Amino acid sequence: LSGNIPDFRIAATGVALELDASFDIVKKLKLVGTPSKIYRNTAFISGMFNSDLEVSRFEGASIKTVSGIRGQVKKALREGQPGSFRATFEDKILMSDIVFCRTWMPIGVKKYYNPVTSLLSQNGAEGWRAMKPKAQLQIETATPIEVNTDSIYKPIDRPEKKFNKLHVPKSLEAAMPFANKQKDETKRKKKSYVSKRAVVMDKDEKKKYTFLQALSTIRNEKVTKKRAKNAEKRIEKAKQDVKKEEKLEAIRKVQQKRKYRTEGKLATAREAKRLRGE
């Protein structure tokens, strides 16, 4: 098509691999459903299909939840919302999970044939003007581009899942070992005696407490110095490793050059023998 559009150029290169008019053009389509009832590894899904006929066409199709649990479409349900079906999953899913099925929808290409007979005139291509594309007409007439609101990317806002607390029956908890029993205390309305009481240290306790604080300070200072020294050692070692690597790289390059030179000489000798007919 002829026509010049300012500040708009397309440059593309490619290779035609095959020409075939029977190719099927398809578009990706995601079918989304939600669980209505959940058992162990089985769930009833609704909202994905509109009728039992659609479910029967997708029997055996693989489905997946947003959390990554894979499953398979089984059979349509006799009761409930039309298009509901039973599905099996690798693990138990949650009611808040969204189930989707990836499918491909065929797209029919509009066939159009417009023979240009005006090129046979005396002026040839100079007296012929091609049909303008839609984009060029929009630019010339300053028509805004149509935007489909469904095609615009929107921010995904998923509410954070809140799981119920683990409830262990008292009869089962009584039979459990002490290490596995729950240690959670209920929140007190009033402060306990231990938190309210004032601790007054005598003279000997104060001396001991001051001595322990001094020991802790000395230990912290030693640890800080040791960490700083270790960091310096690491930096020094890294520098030495870089120098070693540079030396090894130089040796490798020399060895590779020797190897390639030897291989080149052998290849030249073989080619000379071949030309001589030996």
PDB file of C-alpha atoms in Angstrom:
ATOM      1  CA  LEU A   1       0.000   0.000   0.000  1.00  0.00           C
ATOM      2  CA  SER A   2       1.263   3.447  -0.866  1.00  0.00           C
ATOM      3  CA  GLY A   3       1.231   6.496   1.380  1.00  0.00           C
ATOM      4  CA  ASN A   4       3.716   8.204   3.640  1.00  0.00           C
ATOM      5  CA  ILE A   5       3.061   8.503   7.358  1.00  0.00           C
ATOM      6  CA  PRO A   6       5.409  10.869   9.243  1.00  0.00           C
ATOM      7  CA  ASP A   7       7.303   9.473  12.253  1.00  0.00           C
ATOM      8  CA  PHE A   8       5.979   5.952  11.642  1.00  0.00           C
ATOM      9  CA  ARG A   9       8.184   3.287  10.089  1.00  0.00           C
ATOM     10  CA  ILE A  10       8.196  -0.492  10.393  1.00  0.00           C
ATOM     11  CA  ALA A  11      11.311  -2.520   9.568  1.00  0.00           C
ATOM     12  CA  ALA A  12      11.084  -6.279   9.825  1.00  0.00           C
ATOM     13  CA  THR A  13      12.958  -9.255   8.445  1.00  0.00           C
ATOM     14  CA  GLY A  14      11.838 -12.857   8.310  1.00  0.00           C
ATOM     15  CA  VAL A  15      11.902 -16.146   6.466  1.00  0.00           C
ATOM     16  CA  ALA A  16       8.858 -17.937   5.043  1.00  0.00           C
ATOM     17  CA  LEU A  17       9.072 -21.521   6.295  1.00  0.00           C
ATOM     18  CA  GLU A  18       5.957 -22.930   4.671  1.00  0.00           C
ATOM     19  CA  LEU A  19       2.923 -21.757   2.703  1.00  0.00           C
ATOM     20  CA  ASP A  20      -0.312 -23.572   3.393  1.00  0.00           C
ATOM     21  CA  ALA A  21      -3.886 -22.280   3.261  1.00  0.00           C
ATOM     22  CA  SER A  22      -5.122 -25.021   5.598  1.00  0.00           C
ATOM     23  CA  PHE A  23      -3.367 -23.716   8.731  1.00  0.00           C
ATOM     24  CA  ASP A  24      -5.626 -23.350  11.766  1.00  0.00           C
ATOM     25  CA  ILE A  25      -5.359 -19.993  13.529  1.00  0.00           C
ATOM     26  CA  VAL A  26      -6.311 -20.232  17.194  1.00  0.00           C
ATOM     27  CA  LYS A  27      -6.603 -17.845  20.133  1.00  0.00           C
ATOM     28  CA  LYS A  28      -5.880 -18.703  23.785  1.00  0.00           C
ATOM     29  CA  LEU A  29      -8.989 -18.776  25.957  1.00  0.00           C
ATOM     30  CA  LYS A  30      -9.116 -19.293  29.728  1.00  0.00           C
ATOM     31  CA  LEU A  31     -12.280 -20.777  31.226  1.00  0.00           C
ATOM     32  CA  VAL A  32     -12.685 -19.843  34.894  1.00  0.00           C
ATOM     33  CA  GLY A  33     -14.757 -21.577  37.558  1.00  0.00           C
ATOM     34  CA  THR A  34     -15.163 -21.670  41.333  1.00  0.00           C
ATOM     35  CA  PRO A  35     -15.638 -24.640  43.713  1.00  0.00           C
ATOM     36  CA  SER A  36     -19.109 -25.079  45.198  1.00  0.00           C
ATOM     37  CA  LYS A  37     -18.419 -28.215  47.287  1.00  0.00           C
ATOM     38  CA  ILE A  38     -15.081 -29.711  48.343  1.00  0.00           C
ATOM     39  CA  TYR A  39     -14.330 -33.227  49.530  1.00  0.00           C
ATOM     40  CA  ARG A  40     -10.862 -34.773  49.950  1.00  0.00           C
ATOM     41  CA  ASN A  41      -9.393 -34.776  46.452  1.00  0.00           C
ATOM     42  CA  THR A  42     -12.723 -34.188  44.722  1.00  0.00           C
ATOM     43  CA  ALA A  43     -14.629 -30.947  44.217  1.00  0.00           C
ATOM     44  CA  PHE A  44     -17.765 -29.714  42.442  1.00  0.00           C
ATOM     45  CA  ILE A  45     -16.910 -26.803  40.122  1.00  0.00           C
ATOM     46  CA  SER A  46     -19.467 -24.341  38.764  1.00  0.00           C
ATOM     47  CA  GLY A  47     -19.369 -21.289  36.529  1.00  0.00           C
ATOM     48  CA  MET A  48     -16.916 -22.695  33.986  1.00  0.00           C
ATOM     49  CA  PHE A  49     -19.456 -24.159  31.512  1.00  0.00           C
ATOM     50  CA  ASN A  50     -23.044 -23.293  30.637  1.00  0.00           C
ATOM     51  CA  SER A  51     -24.506 -26.744  29.886  1.00  0.00           C
ATOM     52  CA  ASP A  52     -23.915 -30.468  30.367  1.00  0.00           C
ATOM     53  CA  LEU A  53     -23.090 -30.761  26.658  1.00  0.00           C
ATOM     54  CA  GLU A  54     -20.103 -28.451  27.082  1.00  0.00           C
ATOM     55  CA  VAL A  55     -18.930 -30.493  30.093  1.00  0.00           C
ATOM     56  CA  SER A  56     -19.158 -33.733  28.075  1.00  0.00           C
ATOM     57  CA  ARG A  57     -16.946 -32.178  25.374  1.00  0.00           C
ATOM     58  CA  PHE A  58     -14.292 -31.275  27.974  1.00  0.00           C
ATOM     59  CA  GLU A  59     -14.284 -34.586  29.861  1.00  0.00           C
ATOM     60  CA  GLY A  60     -10.694 -35.551  30.692  1.00  0.00           C
ATOM     61  CA  ALA A  61      -9.374 -32.012  30.148  1.00  0.00           C
ATOM     62  CA  SER A  62      -6.695 -30.860  32.589  1.00  0.00           C
ATOM     63  CA  ILE A  63      -7.507 -27.968  34.902  1.00  0.00           C
ATOM     64  CA  LYS A  64      -5.470 -26.064  37.460  1.00  0.00           C
ATOM     65  CA  THR A  65      -6.002 -23.817  40.475  1.00  0.00           C
ATOM     66  CA  VAL A  66      -4.306 -20.471  41.031  1.00  0.00           C
ATOM     67  CA  SER A  67      -2.274 -22.049  43.841  1.00  0.00           C
ATOM     68  CA  GLY A  68      -0.856 -24.604  41.348  1.00  0.00           C
ATOM     69  CA  ILE A  69      -2.873 -27.761  42.213  1.00  0.00           C
ATOM     70  CA  ARG A  70      -3.536 -29.747  39.026  1.00  0.00           C
ATOM     71  CA  GLY A  71      -6.755 -31.635  38.318  1.00  0.00           C
ATOM     72  CA  GLN A  72      -9.006 -33.208  35.693  1.00  0.00           C
ATOM     73  CA  VAL A  73     -12.615 -32.745  34.528  1.00  0.00           C
ATOM     74  CA  LYS A  74     -14.712 -35.868  35.254  1.00  0.00           C
ATOM     75  CA  LYS A  75     -18.507 -35.874  34.793  1.00  0.00           C
ATOM     76  CA  ALA A  76     -21.352 -33.351  34.705  1.00  0.00           C
ATOM     77  CA  LEU A  77     -23.597 -33.082  37.781  1.00  0.00           C
ATOM     78  CA  ARG A  78     -27.275 -33.954  37.546  1.00  0.00           C
ATOM     79  CA  GLU A  79     -28.298 -31.361  40.126  1.00  0.00           C
ATOM     80  CA  GLY A  80     -27.255 -27.784  40.755  1.00  0.00           C
ATOM     81  CA  GLN A  81     -26.286 -24.990  38.390  1.00  0.00           C
ATOM     82  CA  PRO A  82     -26.225 -26.002  34.673  1.00  0.00           C
ATOM     83  CA  GLY A  83     -22.652 -26.686  33.556  1.00  0.00           C
ATOM     84  CA  SER A  84     -21.450 -27.797  36.996  1.00  0.00           C
ATOM     85  CA  PHE A  85     -19.160 -30.816  37.028  1.00  0.00           C
ATOM     86  CA  ARG A  86     -17.107 -33.056  39.293  1.00  0.00           C
ATOM     87  CA  ALA A  87     -13.320 -32.725  39.166  1.00  0.00           C
ATOM     88  CA  THR A  88     -10.453 -34.552  40.864  1.00  0.00           C
ATOM     89  CA  PHE A  89      -7.274 -32.835  42.092  1.00  0.00           C
ATOM     90  CA  GLU A  90      -3.822 -33.827  43.337  1.00  0.00           C
ATOM     91  CA  ASP A  91      -4.563 -32.316  46.753  1.00  0.00           C
ATOM     92  CA  LYS A  92      -7.466 -30.812  48.665  1.00  0.00           C
ATOM     93  CA  ILE A  93      -8.327 -27.338  47.352  1.00  0.00           C
ATOM     94  CA  LEU A  94      -9.864 -24.387  49.222  1.00  0.00           C
ATOM     95  CA  MET A  95     -13.164 -22.609  48.650  1.00  0.00           C
ATOM     96  CA  SER A  96     -11.207 -19.426  47.888  1.00  0.00           C
ATOM     97  CA  ASP A  97      -9.293 -21.125  45.031  1.00  0.00           C
ATOM     98  CA  ILE A  98     -10.048 -20.172  41.429  1.00  0.00           C
ATOM     99  CA  VAL A  99     -10.027 -23.052  38.926  1.00  0.00           C
ATOM    100  CA  PHE A 100      -9.178 -22.390  35.280  1.00  0.00           C
ATOM    101  CA  CYS A 101      -8.896 -24.444  32.098  1.00  0.00           C
ATOM    102  CA  ARG A 102      -6.613 -23.389  29.232  1.00  0.00           C
ATOM    103  CA  THR A 103      -8.218 -23.851  25.821  1.00  0.00           C
ATOM    104  CA  TRP A 104      -7.675 -22.709  22.233  1.00  0.00           C
ATOM    105  CA  MET A 105     -10.470 -21.142  20.186  1.00  0.00           C
ATOM    106  CA  PRO A 106     -10.294 -21.292  16.361  1.00  0.00           C
ATOM    107  CA  ILE A 107     -10.442 -17.956  14.534  1.00  0.00           C
ATOM    108  CA  GLY A 108     -11.716 -17.725  10.988  1.00  0.00           C
ATOM    109  CA  VAL A 109      -9.791 -15.383   8.704  1.00  0.00           C
ATOM    110  CA  LYS A 110     -11.897 -13.183   6.443  1.00  0.00           C
ATOM    111  CA  LYS A 111     -11.171 -13.988   2.807  1.00  0.00           C
ATOM    112  CA  TYR A 112     -10.972 -10.962   0.537  1.00  0.00           C
ATOM    113  CA  TYR A 113     -10.080 -10.752  -3.137  1.00  0.00           C
ATOM    114  CA  ASN A 114      -9.859  -7.417  -4.968  1.00  0.00           C
ATOM    115  CA  PRO A 115      -8.311  -7.550  -8.488  1.00  0.00           C
ATOM    116  CA  VAL A 116      -6.708  -4.220  -9.550  1.00  0.00           C
ATOM    117  CA  THR A 117      -7.443  -3.738 -13.253  1.00  0.00           C
ATOM    118  CA  SER A 118      -6.450  -0.047 -13.404  1.00  0.00           C
ATOM    119  CA  LEU A 119      -2.739  -0.993 -13.526  1.00  0.00           C
ATOM    120  CA  LEU A 120      -3.306  -2.022 -17.148  1.00  0.00           C
ATOM    121  CA  SER A 121      -4.051   1.613 -18.134  1.00  0.00           C
ATOM    122  CA  GLN A 122      -1.597   3.826 -20.017  1.00  0.00           C
ATOM    123  CA  ASN A 123      -0.336   5.619 -16.910  1.00  0.00           C
ATOM    124  CA  GLY A 124       0.283   2.324 -15.115  1.00  0.00           C
ATOM    125  CA  ALA A 125       0.987   2.482 -11.386  1.00  0.00           C
ATOM    126  CA  GLU A 126       1.341   6.288 -11.452  1.00  0.00           C
ATOM    127  CA  GLY A 127      -2.380   6.783 -12.082  1.00  0.00           C
ATOM    128  CA  TRP A 128      -3.375   4.216  -9.443  1.00  0.00           C
ATOM    129  CA  ARG A 129      -3.922   4.991  -5.777  1.00  0.00           C
ATOM    130  CA  ALA A 130      -4.101   2.174  -3.262  1.00  0.00           C
ATOM    131  CA  MET A 131      -6.723   1.836  -0.542  1.00  0.00           C
ATOM    132  CA  LYS A 132      -5.545   3.398   2.716  1.00  0.00           C
ATOM    133  CA  PRO A 133      -5.344   1.251   5.831  1.00  0.00           C
ATOM    134  CA  LYS A 134      -7.405   2.045   8.915  1.00  0.00           C
ATOM    135  CA  ALA A 135      -4.415   3.320  10.909  1.00  0.00           C
ATOM    136  CA  GLN A 136      -3.487   5.846   8.196  1.00  0.00           C
ATOM    137  CA  LEU A 137      -7.080   7.111   7.950  1.00  0.00           C
ATOM    138  CA  GLN A 138      -7.200   7.549  11.742  1.00  0.00           C
ATOM    139  CA  ILE A 139      -3.996   9.624  11.682  1.00  0.00           C
ATOM    140  CA  GLU A 140      -5.165  11.806   8.770  1.00  0.00           C
ATOM    141  CA  THR A 141      -8.622  12.452  10.228  1.00  0.00           C
ATOM    142  CA  ALA A 142      -7.325  12.714  13.835  1.00  0.00           C
ATOM    143  CA  THR A 143      -9.728   9.981  14.924  1.00  0.00           C
ATOM    144  CA  PRO A 144      -8.900   8.482  18.327  1.00  0.00           C
ATOM    145  CA  ILE A 145      -8.012   4.778  18.379  1.00  0.00           C
ATOM    146  CA  GLU A 146     -10.762   2.517  19.677  1.00  0.00           C
ATOM    147  CA  VAL A 147      -9.774   0.967  22.991  1.00  0.00           C
ATOM    148  CA  ASN A 148     -11.454  -2.173  24.266  1.00  0.00           C
ATOM    149  CA  THR A 149     -11.700  -1.804  28.040  1.00  0.00           C
ATOM    150  CA  ASP A 150     -11.598  -5.595  28.500  1.00  0.00           C
ATOM    151  CA  SER A 151      -8.168  -5.732  26.810  1.00  0.00           C
ATOM    152  CA  ILE A 152      -6.524  -3.247  29.194  1.00  0.00           C
ATOM    153  CA  TYR A 153      -4.258  -4.769  31.834  1.00  0.00           C
ATOM    154  CA  LYS A 154      -5.629  -4.089  35.299  1.00  0.00           C
ATOM    155  CA  PRO A 155      -3.828  -4.454  38.635  1.00  0.00           C
ATOM    156  CA  ILE A 156      -4.493  -7.839  40.228  1.00  0.00           C
ATOM    157  CA  ASP A 157      -5.883  -7.417  43.718  1.00  0.00           C
ATOM    158  CA  ARG A 158      -6.136 -10.714  45.578  1.00  0.00           C
ATOM    159  CA  PRO A 159      -7.256 -10.634  49.230  1.00  0.00           C
ATOM    160  CA  GLU A 160      -4.863 -12.317  51.621  1.00  0.00           C
ATOM    161  CA  LYS A 161      -6.020 -15.753  52.730  1.00  0.00           C
ATOM    162  CA  LYS A 162      -6.757 -16.175  56.421  1.00  0.00           C
ATOM    163  CA  PHE A 163      -6.514 -19.770  57.558  1.00  0.00           C
ATOM    164  CA  ASN A 164      -8.348 -21.055  60.607  1.00  0.00           C
ATOM    165  CA  LYS A 165      -6.304 -21.924  63.675  1.00  0.00           C
ATOM    166  CA  LEU A 166      -5.416 -25.560  64.282  1.00  0.00           C
ATOM    167  CA  HIS A 167      -7.919 -27.013  66.717  1.00  0.00           C
ATOM    168  CA  VAL A 168      -6.886 -30.188  68.570  1.00  0.00           C
ATOM    169  CA  PRO A 169      -9.614 -31.969  70.565  1.00  0.00           C
ATOM    170  CA  LYS A 170      -8.940 -32.208  74.311  1.00  0.00           C
ATOM    171  CA  SER A 171      -9.223 -36.008  74.294  1.00  0.00           C
ATOM    172  CA  LEU A 172      -6.539 -36.245  71.606  1.00  0.00           C
ATOM    173  CA  GLU A 173      -4.356 -33.601  73.297  1.00  0.00           C
ATOM    174  CA  ALA A 174      -4.438 -35.529  76.575  1.00  0.00           C
ATOM    175  CA  ALA A 175      -2.931 -38.592  74.841  1.00  0.00           C
ATOM    176  CA  MET A 176      -0.173 -36.558  73.143  1.00  0.00           C
ATOM    177  CA  PRO A 177       3.345 -36.247  74.615  1.00  0.00           C
ATOM    178  CA  PHE A 178       4.080 -33.056  76.540  1.00  0.00           C
ATOM    179  CA  ALA A 179       6.478 -31.725  73.849  1.00  0.00           C
ATOM    180  CA  ASN A 180       3.651 -31.754  71.241  1.00  0.00           C
ATOM    181  CA  LYS A 181       0.966 -30.204  73.426  1.00  0.00           C
ATOM    182  CA  GLN A 182      -0.104 -26.622  72.794  1.00  0.00           C
ATOM    183  CA  LYS A 183       1.615 -24.128  75.093  1.00  0.00           C
ATOM    184  CA  ASP A 184      -0.468 -21.102  74.132  1.00  0.00           C
ATOM    185  CA  GLU A 185      -1.800 -19.305  77.205  1.00  0.00           C
ATOM    186  CA  THR A 186      -5.035 -17.365  77.048  1.00  0.00           C
ATOM    187  CA  LYS A 187      -4.766 -13.591  77.199  1.00  0.00           C
ATOM    188  CA  ARG A 188      -5.126 -12.337  80.773  1.00  0.00           C
ATOM    189  CA  LYS A 189      -7.447  -9.482  81.590  1.00  0.00           C
ATOM    190  CA  LYS A 190      -5.399  -8.536  84.674  1.00  0.00           C
ATOM    191  CA  LYS A 191      -1.623  -8.533  85.042  1.00  0.00           C
ATOM    192  CA  SER A 192      -0.119 -11.511  86.831  1.00  0.00           C
ATOM    193  CA  TYR A 193       1.674 -11.298  90.173  1.00  0.00           C
ATOM    194  CA  VAL A 194       5.066 -12.016  88.517  1.00  0.00           C
ATOM    195  CA  SER A 195       4.740  -9.043  86.144  1.00  0.00           C
ATOM    196  CA  LYS A 196       3.445  -6.670  88.856  1.00  0.00           C
ATOM    197  CA  ARG A 197       5.995  -7.366  91.583  1.00  0.00           C
ATOM    198  CA  ALA A 198       9.023  -5.058  91.948  1.00  0.00           C
ATOM    199  CA  VAL A 199      12.427  -6.756  92.012  1.00  0.00           C
ATOM    200  CA  VAL A 200      14.876  -5.065  94.439  1.00  0.00           C
ATOM    201  CA  MET A 201      18.469  -6.310  94.312  1.00  0.00           C
ATOM    202  CA  ASP A 202      20.685  -6.364  97.353  1.00  0.00           C
ATOM    203  CA  LYS A 203      24.365  -5.276  97.402  1.00  0.00           C
ATOM    204  CA  ASP A 204      25.837  -8.678  96.346  1.00  0.00           C
ATOM    205  CA  GLU A 205      23.310  -9.115  93.510  1.00  0.00           C
ATOM    206  CA  LYS A 206      24.118  -5.638  92.189  1.00  0.00           C
ATOM    207  CA  LYS A 207      27.847  -6.500  92.128  1.00  0.00           C
ATOM    208  CA  LYS A 208      27.162  -9.741  90.269  1.00  0.00           C
ATOM    209  CA  TYR A 209      24.869  -8.001  87.779  1.00  0.00           C
ATOM    210  CA  THR A 210      27.497  -5.268  87.120  1.00  0.00           C
ATOM    211  CA  PHE A 211      30.199  -7.933  86.664  1.00  0.00           C
ATOM    212  CA  LEU A 212      28.059  -9.865  84.128  1.00  0.00           C
ATOM    213  CA  GLN A 213      27.338  -6.664  82.193  1.00  0.00           C
ATOM    214  CA  ALA A 214      31.082  -5.908  82.009  1.00  0.00           C
ATOM    215  CA  LEU A 215      31.797  -9.463  80.762  1.00  0.00           C
ATOM    216  CA  SER A 216      29.071  -9.133  78.115  1.00  0.00           C
ATOM    217  CA  THR A 217      30.520  -5.786  76.922  1.00  0.00           C
ATOM    218  CA  ILE A 218      34.043  -7.271  76.628  1.00  0.00           C
ATOM    219  CA  ARG A 219      32.688 -10.272  74.715  1.00  0.00           C
ATOM    220  CA  ASN A 220      30.703  -8.065  72.302  1.00  0.00           C
ATOM    221  CA  GLU A 221      33.799  -5.944  71.636  1.00  0.00           C
ATOM    222  CA  LYS A 222      35.882  -9.076  70.908  1.00  0.00           C
ATOM    223  CA  VAL A 223      33.209 -10.392  68.523  1.00  0.00           C
ATOM    224  CA  THR A 224      33.095  -7.023  66.677  1.00  0.00           C
ATOM    225  CA  LYS A 225      36.886  -6.974  66.271  1.00  0.00           C
ATOM    226  CA  LYS A 226      36.908 -10.586  65.074  1.00  0.00           C
ATOM    227  CA  ARG A 227      34.227  -9.884  62.472  1.00  0.00           C
ATOM    228  CA  ALA A 228      36.130  -6.841  61.165  1.00  0.00           C
ATOM    229  CA  LYS A 229      39.357  -8.894  60.953  1.00  0.00           C
ATOM    230  CA  ASN A 230      37.552 -11.718  59.120  1.00  0.00           C
ATOM    231  CA  ALA A 231      36.118  -9.223  56.638  1.00  0.00           C
ATOM    232  CA  GLU A 232      39.621  -7.850  55.929  1.00  0.00           C
ATOM    233  CA  LYS A 233      40.906 -11.418  55.440  1.00  0.00           C
ATOM    234  CA  ARG A 234      38.091 -12.161  53.003  1.00  0.00           C
ATOM    235  CA  ILE A 235      38.888  -9.025  50.957  1.00  0.00           C
ATOM    236  CA  GLU A 236      42.594  -9.944  50.877  1.00  0.00           C
ATOM    237  CA  LYS A 237      41.803 -13.527  49.848  1.00  0.00           C
ATOM    238  CA  ALA A 238      39.500 -12.285  47.061  1.00  0.00           C
ATOM    239  CA  LYS A 239      42.334 -10.110  45.691  1.00  0.00           C
ATOM    240  CA  GLN A 240      44.720 -13.079  45.748  1.00  0.00           C
ATOM    241  CA  ASP A 241      42.122 -15.271  44.002  1.00  0.00           C
ATOM    242  CA  VAL A 242      41.733 -12.657  41.245  1.00  0.00           C
ATOM    243  CA  LYS A 243      45.526 -12.575  40.708  1.00  0.00           C
ATOM    244  CA  LYS A 244      45.658 -16.389  40.587  1.00  0.00           C
ATOM    245  CA  GLU A 245      42.771 -16.491  38.109  1.00  0.00           C
ATOM    246  CA  GLU A 246      44.519 -13.948  35.858  1.00  0.00           C
ATOM    247  CA  LYS A 247      47.705 -16.060  35.840  1.00  0.00           C
ATOM    248  CA  LEU A 248      45.750 -19.241  35.105  1.00  0.00           C
ATOM    249  CA  GLU A 249      43.838 -17.480  32.313  1.00  0.00           C
ATOM    250  CA  ALA A 250      47.115 -16.412  30.686  1.00  0.00           C
ATOM    251  CA  ILE A 251      48.421 -20.017  30.882  1.00  0.00           C
ATOM    252  CA  ARG A 252      45.156 -21.325  29.412  1.00  0.00           C
ATOM    253  CA  LYS A 253      45.380 -18.899  26.495  1.00  0.00           C
ATOM    254  CA  VAL A 254      48.968 -20.000  25.717  1.00  0.00           C
ATOM    255  CA  GLN A 255      47.939 -23.677  25.846  1.00  0.00           C
ATOM    256  CA  GLN A 256      44.929 -23.053  23.596  1.00  0.00           C
ATOM    257  CA  LYS A 257      47.112 -21.236  21.050  1.00  0.00           C
ATOM    258  CA  ARG A 258      49.539 -24.184  20.990  1.00  0.00           C
ATOM    259  CA  LYS A 259      46.662 -26.637  20.617  1.00  0.00           C
ATOM    260  CA  TYR A 260      45.035 -24.698  17.765  1.00  0.00           C
ATOM    261  CA  ARG A 261      48.423 -24.267  16.016  1.00  0.00           C
ATOM    262  CA  THR A 262      49.060 -28.040  16.201  1.00  0.00           C
ATOM    263  CA  GLU A 263      45.548 -28.848  14.957  1.00  0.00           C
ATOM    264  CA  GLY A 264      45.959 -26.353  12.102  1.00  0.00           C
ATOM    265  CA  LYS A 265      49.268 -27.945  11.025  1.00  0.00           C
ATOM    266  CA  LEU A 266      47.724 -31.434  11.111  1.00  0.00           C
ATOM    267  CA  ALA A 267      44.712 -30.269   9.078  1.00  0.00           C
ATOM    268  CA  THR A 268      47.033 -28.637   6.496  1.00  0.00           C
ATOM    269  CA  ALA A 269      49.097 -31.839   6.234  1.00  0.00           C
ATOM    270  CA  ARG A 270      45.948 -33.954   5.752  1.00  0.00           C
ATOM    271  CA  GLU A 271      44.661 -31.594   3.025  1.00  0.00           C
ATOM    272  CA  ALA A 272      48.056 -31.706   1.243  1.00  0.00           C
ATOM    273  CA  LYS A 273      48.022 -35.534   1.334  1.00  0.00           C
ATOM    274  CA  ARG A 274      44.473 -35.596  -0.007  1.00  0.00           C
ATOM    275  CA  LEU A 275      45.418 -33.302  -2.911  1.00  0.00           C
ATOM    276  CA  ARG A 276      48.450 -35.467  -3.727  1.00  0.00           C
ATOM    277  CA  GLY A 277      46.221 -38.541  -3.750  1.00  0.00           C
ATOM    278  CA  GLU A 278      48.069 -40.407  -1.022  1.00  0.00           C
TER     279      GLU A 278
END
